[in-house]
């Protein structure tokens, strides 16, 4: 019985110590992208709502391991870009992402009220670009092989679920030992140029028609919808710029430390901003 009591006491103490290091994270902000339909590195133009949820674990007071799920929507439209308006393409895609990252704070938020931080890691994400035709009917673009993916030599189908490298920076304010609020911008380095379904050159329209049908030809080039006399471009002419796309999330984060051990900022002496009585206070 004594051993059982000791085991239970040790388990409770260990659990309390573990949960004291765990933070529940929430995120609300915007998603956006850079690619063939939006050239700006960072812009609020065409941004859409994004949200996230996750957990962080304190390896130290200033280095955390963070895992989370993010979701949002990205979009782009040639009508908003003078240089490519005659192409008249557009897309929208939902983004779902799971990530694992390290997060480093330049100051200890148990001692200071405010700290910048940086983060980086790995992620797996899913996208699926779609558009609407001139009648408003929705079509997913990947099955249409608009650049000859899957039937032109050297042009492979792109995968809708891929890996990325997330990285970014932010600033966070400690409302208390248990509650933090911040703002961050997180970029995603991608290994595809097809998140907007545009990458290289136009495929021959007769070949596209034979392999994927009339709707694929219609949505591979839409300049003729502008009634400007343009017709489908010659095979091999430039459709997009072959550079990898980027998407990003930016917004407000709010985190809550799980209960399990009281105030850390009042538990040790000798830190910056500490009181003469040996109970440090947070520096504001």
XYZ file of C-alpha atoms in Angstrom:
284
model
C 0.000 0.000 0.000
C 2.855 2.351 0.854
C 4.499 1.644 -2.517
C 1.194 2.240 -4.305
C 0.796 5.557 -2.514
C 4.347 6.596 -3.473
C 3.721 5.571 -7.094
C 0.462 7.557 -7.271
C 2.079 10.597 -5.655
C 5.015 10.434 -8.075
C 2.659 10.065 -11.064
C 0.575 13.056 -9.993
C 3.695 15.163 -9.433
C 5.139 14.139 -12.811
C 1.877 14.918 -14.592
C 1.670 18.316 -12.910
C 5.249 19.094 -13.897
C 4.542 18.066 -17.501
C 1.289 19.974 -17.905
C 2.887 23.112 -16.453
C 5.094 23.148 -19.554
C 2.244 22.702 -22.061
C 0.524 25.619 -23.794
C -2.664 25.420 -25.870
C -2.374 27.724 -28.901
C -5.089 29.335 -31.001
C -4.633 31.442 -34.138
C -6.883 33.732 -36.154
C -5.733 35.718 -39.151
C -5.353 35.590 -42.922
C -3.896 33.294 -45.564
C -2.374 34.479 -48.812
C 0.103 33.368 -51.458
C 2.729 34.524 -53.971
C 2.795 32.949 -57.415
C 1.792 33.425 -61.031
C -1.505 35.090 -60.146
C -0.120 37.318 -57.389
C 3.441 38.612 -57.696
C 3.793 40.578 -54.451
C 5.958 38.941 -51.799
C 3.538 39.968 -49.059
C 0.192 41.683 -49.524
C -3.234 41.845 -47.940
C -4.797 41.968 -51.412
C -7.058 38.922 -51.958
C -6.292 37.630 -48.445
C -8.783 35.193 -46.917
C -9.579 34.064 -43.369
C -7.311 31.523 -41.669
C -7.410 29.768 -38.294
C -5.299 27.342 -36.318
C -5.049 25.235 -33.162
C -2.101 23.498 -31.540
C 0.112 22.738 -28.558
C 3.533 23.923 -27.439
C 5.860 22.247 -24.953
C 8.575 24.145 -23.094
C 11.973 22.518 -23.630
C 13.326 25.565 -21.777
C 11.674 28.838 -20.796
C 12.803 30.329 -24.135
C 12.713 27.349 -26.511
C 9.424 25.577 -27.236
C 8.464 22.661 -29.448
C 5.240 23.492 -31.250
C 2.789 21.315 -33.174
C -0.367 22.561 -34.833
C -3.037 22.467 -37.475
C -3.708 25.445 -39.761
C -6.435 25.972 -42.313
C -7.240 28.805 -44.678
C -8.017 29.761 -48.244
C -5.826 31.344 -50.924
C -6.860 32.911 -54.210
C -5.499 34.827 -57.196
C -6.954 36.505 -60.286
C -5.369 37.901 -63.464
C -8.035 40.603 -63.574
C -6.180 42.274 -60.687
C -2.795 42.182 -62.431
C -2.259 44.468 -65.417
C 0.674 42.455 -66.783
C -1.309 39.214 -67.127
C -4.886 40.462 -67.431
C -5.275 39.181 -71.011
C -4.589 35.620 -69.796
C -7.692 35.981 -67.604
C -6.978 32.997 -65.332
C -7.979 32.681 -61.693
C -7.963 30.079 -58.935
C -8.987 29.411 -55.353
C -7.737 26.681 -53.050
C -8.362 25.590 -49.492
C -5.168 24.914 -47.539
C -4.955 22.373 -44.711
C -1.633 22.041 -42.889
C -0.158 20.040 -40.033
C 3.182 21.312 -38.734
C 5.950 20.669 -36.208
C 8.247 23.590 -35.372
C 10.773 24.917 -32.920
C 10.045 28.336 -31.435
C 12.749 30.516 -29.857
C 12.034 33.603 -27.703
C 14.764 36.219 -27.384
C 13.589 37.035 -23.850
C 12.132 34.870 -21.102
C 8.418 35.690 -20.911
C 8.319 34.590 -17.273
C 10.627 37.535 -16.562
C 9.763 40.031 -19.306
C 6.395 41.169 -20.580
C 7.337 41.308 -24.278
C 9.604 39.293 -26.556
C 10.196 38.814 -30.278
C 10.492 35.212 -31.427
C 11.356 33.159 -34.488
C 10.196 29.715 -35.586
C 10.927 27.094 -38.228
C 10.202 23.433 -38.861
C 8.462 21.029 -41.216
C 4.869 20.708 -42.407
C 2.638 18.604 -44.589
C -0.168 20.405 -46.413
C -3.005 19.703 -48.822
C -4.276 21.988 -51.574
C -6.637 21.553 -54.525
C -6.971 24.529 -56.903
C -10.315 25.191 -58.551
C -12.046 27.840 -60.609
C -15.477 28.654 -61.994
C -16.247 28.725 -65.685
C -18.118 31.561 -67.397
C -21.443 30.051 -66.281
C -20.396 29.810 -62.629
C -19.848 26.039 -62.541
C -16.988 24.929 -60.245
C -14.122 22.844 -61.679
C -11.072 21.432 -59.925
C -8.040 22.106 -62.105
C -5.613 19.281 -61.312
C -7.645 16.593 -63.185
C -7.794 18.847 -66.288
C -3.975 18.784 -66.801
C -4.052 22.335 -68.196
C -0.322 22.235 -69.066
C -0.303 18.660 -70.337
C 0.515 16.953 -67.042
C 0.436 13.206 -67.414
C 0.300 13.012 -71.217
C 3.090 15.305 -72.431
C 6.601 13.928 -72.091
C 8.465 15.485 -69.165
C 5.368 17.134 -67.666
C 4.308 15.172 -64.594
C 1.116 15.343 -62.571
C 1.512 17.404 -59.412
C 0.652 15.976 -55.992
C -2.058 17.676 -53.955
C -0.468 16.701 -50.628
C 3.147 17.779 -50.163
C 5.812 18.798 -47.656
C 6.795 22.393 -46.941
C 9.217 24.283 -44.715
C 7.419 26.787 -42.486
C 9.389 29.656 -40.972
C 8.654 33.088 -39.635
C 8.753 35.550 -36.784
C 6.481 37.328 -34.382
C 6.201 39.223 -31.147
C 4.404 38.016 -28.039
C 3.099 39.731 -24.907
C 2.676 37.908 -21.595
C -0.608 38.902 -19.994
C 0.323 36.563 -17.140
C 2.397 33.420 -16.604
C -0.446 31.442 -18.123
C -1.776 33.662 -20.917
C 0.130 35.114 -23.888
C -1.038 37.057 -26.940
C 0.984 37.842 -30.030
C 1.227 38.610 -33.731
C 3.182 36.491 -36.214
C 3.903 36.076 -39.920
C 4.701 32.563 -41.113
C 5.934 31.830 -44.643
C 5.931 28.374 -46.270
C 8.720 27.369 -48.631
C 7.094 25.043 -51.176
C 8.482 22.508 -53.616
C 5.803 22.995 -56.272
C 4.908 25.715 -58.764
C 1.375 24.389 -59.217
C -0.444 25.630 -56.138
C -2.281 27.985 -58.562
C -2.235 25.401 -61.424
C 0.101 27.626 -63.492
C 3.786 26.915 -64.060
C 5.367 26.755 -67.509
C 3.976 26.718 -71.071
C 0.764 26.205 -73.003
C 0.189 22.712 -74.317
C -1.170 22.256 -77.848
C -4.942 22.828 -77.632
C -5.784 19.910 -79.949
C -3.659 17.585 -77.826
C -5.290 18.902 -74.658
C -8.735 18.473 -76.209
C -7.997 14.874 -77.186
C -6.681 13.935 -73.744
C -8.769 15.971 -71.275
C -11.718 17.379 -73.227
C -13.160 20.755 -74.160
C -13.453 22.056 -70.592
C -9.695 21.694 -70.082
C -9.035 23.800 -73.194
C -11.587 26.381 -72.071
C -9.978 26.802 -68.632
C -6.317 26.621 -69.743
C -6.649 30.019 -71.457
C -9.534 32.407 -70.839
C -8.476 35.533 -72.691
C -11.168 34.878 -75.299
C -13.825 35.483 -72.607
C -12.807 39.159 -72.617
C -14.119 39.597 -76.187
C -10.785 41.011 -77.303
C -10.270 38.781 -80.326
C -7.582 36.670 -78.654
C -7.454 32.939 -79.334
C -5.699 30.051 -77.614
C -1.915 30.698 -77.687
C 0.514 28.630 -79.748
C 1.841 25.454 -78.170
C 5.004 26.132 -76.185
C 4.336 29.820 -75.554
C 4.777 31.108 -72.021
C 1.886 30.490 -69.635
C 3.612 31.018 -66.279
C 6.963 31.749 -64.644
C 8.642 28.575 -63.446
C 9.421 29.589 -59.872
C 8.189 27.842 -56.753
C 5.040 29.278 -55.161
C 4.756 30.467 -51.550
C 1.833 30.712 -49.157
C 1.740 32.288 -45.726
C -0.346 32.844 -42.631
C -0.330 36.062 -40.605
C -2.442 37.023 -37.639
C -3.066 37.004 -33.908
C -2.139 34.103 -31.628
C -3.455 33.448 -28.129
C -1.975 30.762 -25.879
C -2.945 29.322 -22.499
C -0.574 27.381 -20.251
C -2.185 24.321 -18.720
C -2.494 24.401 -14.907
C -0.081 22.336 -12.895
C 2.346 24.217 -10.707
C 1.702 27.866 -9.964
C 3.546 30.981 -11.084
C 7.004 30.447 -12.562
C 7.891 34.131 -12.547
C 7.579 34.177 -8.746
C 9.357 30.911 -8.076
C 13.079 31.703 -8.434
C 15.411 34.505 -7.507
C 18.335 36.233 -9.106
C 16.746 37.126 -12.481
C 16.621 40.486 -14.189
C 13.951 42.647 -12.692
C 13.814 40.550 -9.539
C 12.832 42.114 -6.255
C 15.202 42.387 -3.314
C 13.136 39.800 -1.441
C 14.162 37.095 -3.947
C 10.811 36.986 -5.781
C 11.415 38.237 -9.334
C 8.726 40.258 -11.036
C 8.114 40.553 -14.780
C 9.816 43.520 -16.466
C 7.342 45.724 -18.377
